[in-house]
XYZ file of C-alpha atoms in Angstrom:
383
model
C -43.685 -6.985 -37.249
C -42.283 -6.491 -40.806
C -42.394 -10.516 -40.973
C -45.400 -11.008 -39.798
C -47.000 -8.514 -42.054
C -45.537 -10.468 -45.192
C -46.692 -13.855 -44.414
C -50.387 -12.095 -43.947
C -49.402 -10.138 -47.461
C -48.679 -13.622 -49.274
C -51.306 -15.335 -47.872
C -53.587 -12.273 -49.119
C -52.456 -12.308 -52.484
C -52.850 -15.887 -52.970
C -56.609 -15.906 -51.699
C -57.014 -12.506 -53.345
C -55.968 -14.113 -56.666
C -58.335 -17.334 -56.102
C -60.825 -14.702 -55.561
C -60.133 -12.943 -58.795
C -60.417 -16.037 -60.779
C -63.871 -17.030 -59.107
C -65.147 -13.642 -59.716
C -64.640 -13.590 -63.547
C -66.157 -17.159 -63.458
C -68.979 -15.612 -61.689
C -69.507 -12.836 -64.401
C -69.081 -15.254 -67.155
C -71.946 -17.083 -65.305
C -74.239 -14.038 -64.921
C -73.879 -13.195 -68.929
C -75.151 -17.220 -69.590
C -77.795 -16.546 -67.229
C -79.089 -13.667 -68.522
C -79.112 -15.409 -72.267
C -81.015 -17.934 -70.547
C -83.535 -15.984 -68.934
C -83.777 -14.266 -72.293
C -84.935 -17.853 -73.865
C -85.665 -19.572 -71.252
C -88.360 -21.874 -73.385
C -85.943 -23.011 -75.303
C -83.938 -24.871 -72.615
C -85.207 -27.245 -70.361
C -86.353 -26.823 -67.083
C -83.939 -28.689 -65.407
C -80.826 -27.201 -66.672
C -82.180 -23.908 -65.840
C -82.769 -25.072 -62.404
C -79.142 -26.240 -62.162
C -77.456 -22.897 -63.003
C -79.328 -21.344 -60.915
C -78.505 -22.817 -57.809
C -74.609 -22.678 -59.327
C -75.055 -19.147 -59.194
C -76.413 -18.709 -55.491
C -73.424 -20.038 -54.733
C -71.465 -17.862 -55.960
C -72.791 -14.932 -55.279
C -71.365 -15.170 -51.050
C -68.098 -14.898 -52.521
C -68.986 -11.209 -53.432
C -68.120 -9.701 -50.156
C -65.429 -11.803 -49.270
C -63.691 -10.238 -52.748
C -64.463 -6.838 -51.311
C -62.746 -7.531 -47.726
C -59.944 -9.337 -49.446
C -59.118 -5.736 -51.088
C -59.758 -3.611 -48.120
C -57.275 -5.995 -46.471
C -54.766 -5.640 -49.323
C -55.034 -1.485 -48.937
C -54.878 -2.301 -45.357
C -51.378 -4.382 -45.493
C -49.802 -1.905 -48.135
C -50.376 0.790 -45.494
C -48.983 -1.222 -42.809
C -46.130 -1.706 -45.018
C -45.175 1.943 -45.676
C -46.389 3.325 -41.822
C -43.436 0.700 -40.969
C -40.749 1.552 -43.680
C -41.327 5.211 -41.946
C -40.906 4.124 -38.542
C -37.797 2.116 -39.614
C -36.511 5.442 -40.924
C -36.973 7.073 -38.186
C -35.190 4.640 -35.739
C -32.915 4.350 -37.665
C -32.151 7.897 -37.693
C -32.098 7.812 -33.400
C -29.676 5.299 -33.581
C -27.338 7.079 -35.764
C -28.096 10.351 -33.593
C -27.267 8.133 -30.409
C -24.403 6.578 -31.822
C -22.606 9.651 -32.654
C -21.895 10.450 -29.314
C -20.200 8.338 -25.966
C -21.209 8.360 -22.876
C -20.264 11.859 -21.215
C -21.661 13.898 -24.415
C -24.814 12.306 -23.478
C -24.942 12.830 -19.927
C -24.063 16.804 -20.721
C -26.620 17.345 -22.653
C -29.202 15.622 -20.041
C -28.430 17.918 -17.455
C -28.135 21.058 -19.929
C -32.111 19.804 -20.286
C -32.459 19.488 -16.919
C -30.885 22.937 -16.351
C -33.330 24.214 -19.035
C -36.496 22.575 -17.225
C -35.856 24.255 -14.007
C -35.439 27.402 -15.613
C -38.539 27.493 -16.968
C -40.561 26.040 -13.777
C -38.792 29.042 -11.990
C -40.912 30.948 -14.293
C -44.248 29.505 -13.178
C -45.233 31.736 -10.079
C -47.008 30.747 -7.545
C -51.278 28.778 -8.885
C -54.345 29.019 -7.529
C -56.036 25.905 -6.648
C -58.122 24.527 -8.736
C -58.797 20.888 -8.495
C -57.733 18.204 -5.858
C -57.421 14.300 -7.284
C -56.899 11.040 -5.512
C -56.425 9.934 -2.471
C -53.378 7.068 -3.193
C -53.240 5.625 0.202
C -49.739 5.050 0.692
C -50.322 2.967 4.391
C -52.712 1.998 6.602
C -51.280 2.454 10.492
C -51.421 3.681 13.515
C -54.421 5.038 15.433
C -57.337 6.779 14.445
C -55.757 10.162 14.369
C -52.056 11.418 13.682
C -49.448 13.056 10.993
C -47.016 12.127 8.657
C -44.705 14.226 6.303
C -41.587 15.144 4.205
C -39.441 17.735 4.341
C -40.277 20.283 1.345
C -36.871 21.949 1.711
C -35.025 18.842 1.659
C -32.971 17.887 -1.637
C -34.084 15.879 -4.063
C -32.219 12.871 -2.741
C -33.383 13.198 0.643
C -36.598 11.526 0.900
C -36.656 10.676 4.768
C -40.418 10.464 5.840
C -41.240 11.291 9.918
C -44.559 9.874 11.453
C -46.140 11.129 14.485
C -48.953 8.504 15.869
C -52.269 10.057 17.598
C -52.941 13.345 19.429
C -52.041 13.887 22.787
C -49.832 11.836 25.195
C -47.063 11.155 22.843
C -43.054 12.259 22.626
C -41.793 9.280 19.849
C -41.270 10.703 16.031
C -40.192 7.596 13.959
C -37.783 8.486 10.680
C -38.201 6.249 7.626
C -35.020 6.740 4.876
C -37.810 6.966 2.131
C -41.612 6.580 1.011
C -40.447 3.119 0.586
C -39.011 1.894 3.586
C -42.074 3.899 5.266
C -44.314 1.162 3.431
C -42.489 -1.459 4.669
C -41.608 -0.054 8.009
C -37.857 -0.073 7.912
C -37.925 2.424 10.725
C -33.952 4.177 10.596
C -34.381 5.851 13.620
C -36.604 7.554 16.237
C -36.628 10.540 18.343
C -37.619 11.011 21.903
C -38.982 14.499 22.192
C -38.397 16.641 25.114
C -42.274 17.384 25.155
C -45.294 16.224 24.685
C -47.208 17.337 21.539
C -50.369 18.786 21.112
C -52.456 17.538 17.560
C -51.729 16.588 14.513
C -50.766 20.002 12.729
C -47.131 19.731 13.155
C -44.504 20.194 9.963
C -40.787 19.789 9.369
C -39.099 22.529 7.869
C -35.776 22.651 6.699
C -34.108 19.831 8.941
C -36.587 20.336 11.897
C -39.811 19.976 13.439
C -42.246 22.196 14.176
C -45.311 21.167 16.758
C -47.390 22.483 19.370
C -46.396 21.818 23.092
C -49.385 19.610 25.016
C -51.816 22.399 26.758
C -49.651 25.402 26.089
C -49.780 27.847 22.874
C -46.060 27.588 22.644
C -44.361 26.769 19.608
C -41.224 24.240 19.640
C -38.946 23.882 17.302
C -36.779 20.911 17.434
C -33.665 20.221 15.314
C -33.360 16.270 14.113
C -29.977 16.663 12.908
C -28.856 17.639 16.438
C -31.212 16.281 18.241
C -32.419 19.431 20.713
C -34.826 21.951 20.657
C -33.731 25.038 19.162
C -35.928 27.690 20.227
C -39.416 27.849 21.549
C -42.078 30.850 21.679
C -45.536 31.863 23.153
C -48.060 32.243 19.907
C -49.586 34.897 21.998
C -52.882 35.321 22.192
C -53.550 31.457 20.566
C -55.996 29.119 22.033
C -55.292 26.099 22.703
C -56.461 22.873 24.274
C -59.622 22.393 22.646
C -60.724 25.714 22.975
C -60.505 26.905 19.281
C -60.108 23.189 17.594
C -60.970 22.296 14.240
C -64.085 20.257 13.980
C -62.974 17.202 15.250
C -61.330 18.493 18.148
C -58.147 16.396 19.313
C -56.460 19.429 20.406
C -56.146 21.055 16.981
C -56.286 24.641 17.703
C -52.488 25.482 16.489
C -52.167 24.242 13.058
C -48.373 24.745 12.073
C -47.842 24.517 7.930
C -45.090 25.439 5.330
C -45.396 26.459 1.776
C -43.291 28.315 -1.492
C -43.439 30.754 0.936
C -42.271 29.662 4.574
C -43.652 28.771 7.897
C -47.098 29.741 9.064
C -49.057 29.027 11.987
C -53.114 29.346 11.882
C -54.976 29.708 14.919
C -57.913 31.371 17.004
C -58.410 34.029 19.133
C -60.683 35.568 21.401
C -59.740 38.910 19.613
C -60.426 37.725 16.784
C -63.792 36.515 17.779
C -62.616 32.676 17.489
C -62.032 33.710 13.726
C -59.151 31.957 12.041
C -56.193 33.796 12.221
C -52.854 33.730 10.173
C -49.264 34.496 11.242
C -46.041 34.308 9.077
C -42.891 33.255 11.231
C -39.421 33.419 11.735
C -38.732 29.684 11.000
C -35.215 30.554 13.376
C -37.160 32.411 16.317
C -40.283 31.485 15.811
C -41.474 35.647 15.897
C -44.552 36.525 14.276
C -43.495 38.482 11.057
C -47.143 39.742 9.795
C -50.978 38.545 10.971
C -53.951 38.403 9.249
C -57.051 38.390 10.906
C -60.270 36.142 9.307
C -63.728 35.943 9.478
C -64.048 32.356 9.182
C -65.046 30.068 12.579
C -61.984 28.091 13.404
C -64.188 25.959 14.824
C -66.289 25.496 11.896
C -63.576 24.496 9.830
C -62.665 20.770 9.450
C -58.536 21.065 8.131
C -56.606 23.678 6.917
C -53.595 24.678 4.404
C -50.975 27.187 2.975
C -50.374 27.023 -0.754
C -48.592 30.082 -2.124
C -49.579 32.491 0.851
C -53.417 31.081 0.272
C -55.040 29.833 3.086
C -57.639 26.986 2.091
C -59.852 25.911 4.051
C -62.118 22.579 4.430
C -65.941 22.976 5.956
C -65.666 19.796 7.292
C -63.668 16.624 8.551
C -65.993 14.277 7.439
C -67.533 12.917 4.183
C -68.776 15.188 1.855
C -65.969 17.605 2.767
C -64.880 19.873 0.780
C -62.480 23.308 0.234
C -64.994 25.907 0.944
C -63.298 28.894 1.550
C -59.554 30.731 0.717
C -57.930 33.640 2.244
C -55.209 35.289 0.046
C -52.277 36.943 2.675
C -51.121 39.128 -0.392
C -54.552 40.279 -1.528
C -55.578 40.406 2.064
C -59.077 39.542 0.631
C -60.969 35.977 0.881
C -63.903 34.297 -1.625
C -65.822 30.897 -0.972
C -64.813 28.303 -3.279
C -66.332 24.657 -4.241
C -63.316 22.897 -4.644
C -64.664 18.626 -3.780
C -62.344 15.734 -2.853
C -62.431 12.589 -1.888
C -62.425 11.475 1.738
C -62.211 7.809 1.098
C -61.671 6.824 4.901
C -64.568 9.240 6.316
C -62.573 11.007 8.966
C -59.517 13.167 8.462
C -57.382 14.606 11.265
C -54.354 15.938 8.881
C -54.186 17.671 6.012
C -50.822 19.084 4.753
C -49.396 20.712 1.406
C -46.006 19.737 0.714
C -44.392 22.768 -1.953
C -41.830 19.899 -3.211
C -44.067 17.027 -3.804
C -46.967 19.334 -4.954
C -49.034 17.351 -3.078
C -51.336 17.399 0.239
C -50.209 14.863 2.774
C -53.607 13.836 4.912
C -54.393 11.025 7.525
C -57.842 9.688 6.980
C -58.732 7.576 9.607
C -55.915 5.503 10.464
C -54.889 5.450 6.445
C -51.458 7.580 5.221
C -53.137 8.887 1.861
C -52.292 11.692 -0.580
C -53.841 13.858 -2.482
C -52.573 15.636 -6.075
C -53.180 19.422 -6.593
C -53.899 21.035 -9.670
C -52.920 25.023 -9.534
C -53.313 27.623 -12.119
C -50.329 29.362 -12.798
C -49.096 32.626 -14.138
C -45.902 32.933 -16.419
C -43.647 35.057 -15.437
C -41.993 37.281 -17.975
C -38.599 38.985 -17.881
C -40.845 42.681 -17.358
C -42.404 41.639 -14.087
C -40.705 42.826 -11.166
């Protein structure tokens, strides 16, 4: 860069001088000119005529004299913008230099330690905006789920994919987001059931899903391959009798969060109102209810985000997050909250706490959306 900047400074100065020189020609020009006009009877006509048109000529170099400065400012503030940044690199270098290898990798993770202690600070948002989708894969049927593990570690990526409804026991593992893309399958898993949907979540090592035409809850472990425990969610329809709007047996919607495991359902006590239940992600108990007074069948997809239940009004375009119920507050508000249902028909729609991120399947598409949540610092008085 510093090169390049003093050929175009040379060249510069040379034409700036040539300039220069043409420009006190010019005024010597305009001073005869003047004494001519000021006789002008005493000189003849031609002559006059002559200098004149030497002078048009002249007078076009006039601006290029006054962009040949602006470009000399120009290149002397080029020159000192990159004597500073020379400085300055040269200052990281030295900083860099001054320690090896292991220095530098302890004072990375003293950062890192540093970052996470101030995102433990950052209580659980509110949401506020949704952005995307990024479709990740197009696959599978019309309806289905995919997901990650929000409990895993940060080197376990695995993703598990569940394809349609009803009339299906295969989960297929993928060792990461990339191998899912490609579909290096690592392994599948024949389920002792039949599930039910496409509200199912894994949760700490296992998966959680709905048995087919039964309001009981399985959860199966992947690590050893069995179920380890299963429970009536009593009271819960099921089999299309309190579905989300697209029906596909979606009346048990199973979700996790910063929280833990939830389950959101219908019942007849409840007037087919929505209804939330916090469980015992080891026996599956229901911990605490809360009873809605939203339609469960008027609601297109549903999800926990800090002990907030969102929900959509609809499956199809146009949807959006129209209302929230707060399980702390006990207290719900309608909200406007748009996003964009690129694929015009979803039958999933998942938050994942880890990735900060709503996993959905939109027709046949594996998309995901971003989340935007307003957060609350926590200070060392709050208890």
């Amino acid at each position: 860069m510093s090169q390049s900047i003093e050929v175009l400074n040379l060249r510069t100065q040379r034409d700036f001088q040539y300039v220069l020189k043409m420009e006190t020609q010019m005024k010597g020009l305009k001073a005869k000119f003047r004494q001519i006009e000021d006789d002008r009877k005493t000189l003849m006509t031609k002559h006059f005529q002559e200098l004149k048109e030497k002078m048009d000529e002249l007078l076009p170099l006039i601006p290029v004299l006054e962009q040949y400065k602006t470009d000399a400012k120009l290149i002397i503030q080029f020159k000192e913008e990159i004597r500073n940044l020379s400085a300055v690199l040269t200052g990281i270098q030295e900083e860099i230099g001054a320690y090896d290898y292991e220095e530098l990798h302890q004072r990375v993770l003293s950062l890192e330690t540093r970052l996470r202690d101030c995102m433990k600070k950052l209580t659980c948002g509110k949401l506020m905006k949704i952005t995307g989708p990024v479709t990740v894969k197009t696959s599978g049927t019309r309806f289905g789920a995919w997901m990650t593990d929000p409990l895993a570690s940060e080197k376990n990526n695995r993703v598990w994919y569940m394809d349609s409804y009803t009339n299906n026991k295969i989960v297929r593992e993928y060792k990461s987001i990339a191998d899912f893309v490609s579909g290096a399958e690592s392994r599948t898993y024949n389920l002792p059931f039949k599930w039910a949907g496409t509200n199912h979540v894994v949760y700490n090592g296992s998966l959680y899903f709905n048995k087919y035409q039964s309001n009981i809850i399985i959860k199966y472990s992947f690590d050893m391959g069995r179920v380890l425990a299963q429970r009536s969610l009593e009271y819960a329809g099921f089999h299309n009798v309190y579905p989300y709007t697209w029906g596909g047996f979606s009346d048990i919607d199973l979700m996790a969060d910063e929280i833990g495991l939830w389950a959101v359902y219908a019942t007849n006590q409840n007037a087919g109102n929505i209804v939330i239940s916090q469980l015992n992600k080891d026996t599956l108990e229901v911990m605490k209810s809360w009873s809605t007074g939203y339609p469960k069948r008027s609601a297109g997809e549903s999800f926990m985000i800090c002990g907030t239940l969102y929900v959509t009004n609809s499956h199809l375009t146009g949807a959006k997050v129209y209302y929230s119920y707060s399980t702390k507050t006990s207290t719900y508000e309608y909200t406007d909250i748009p996003f964009h249902n690129q694929y015009f028909h979803i039958s999933m729609l998942d938050y994942n706490a880890r990735d900060r991120a709503l996993y959905a399947w939109n027709n046949g598409h594996q998309v995901l959306f971003n989340v935007t949540l307003f957060h609350i610092i926590k200070t060392e008085d709050d208890t």
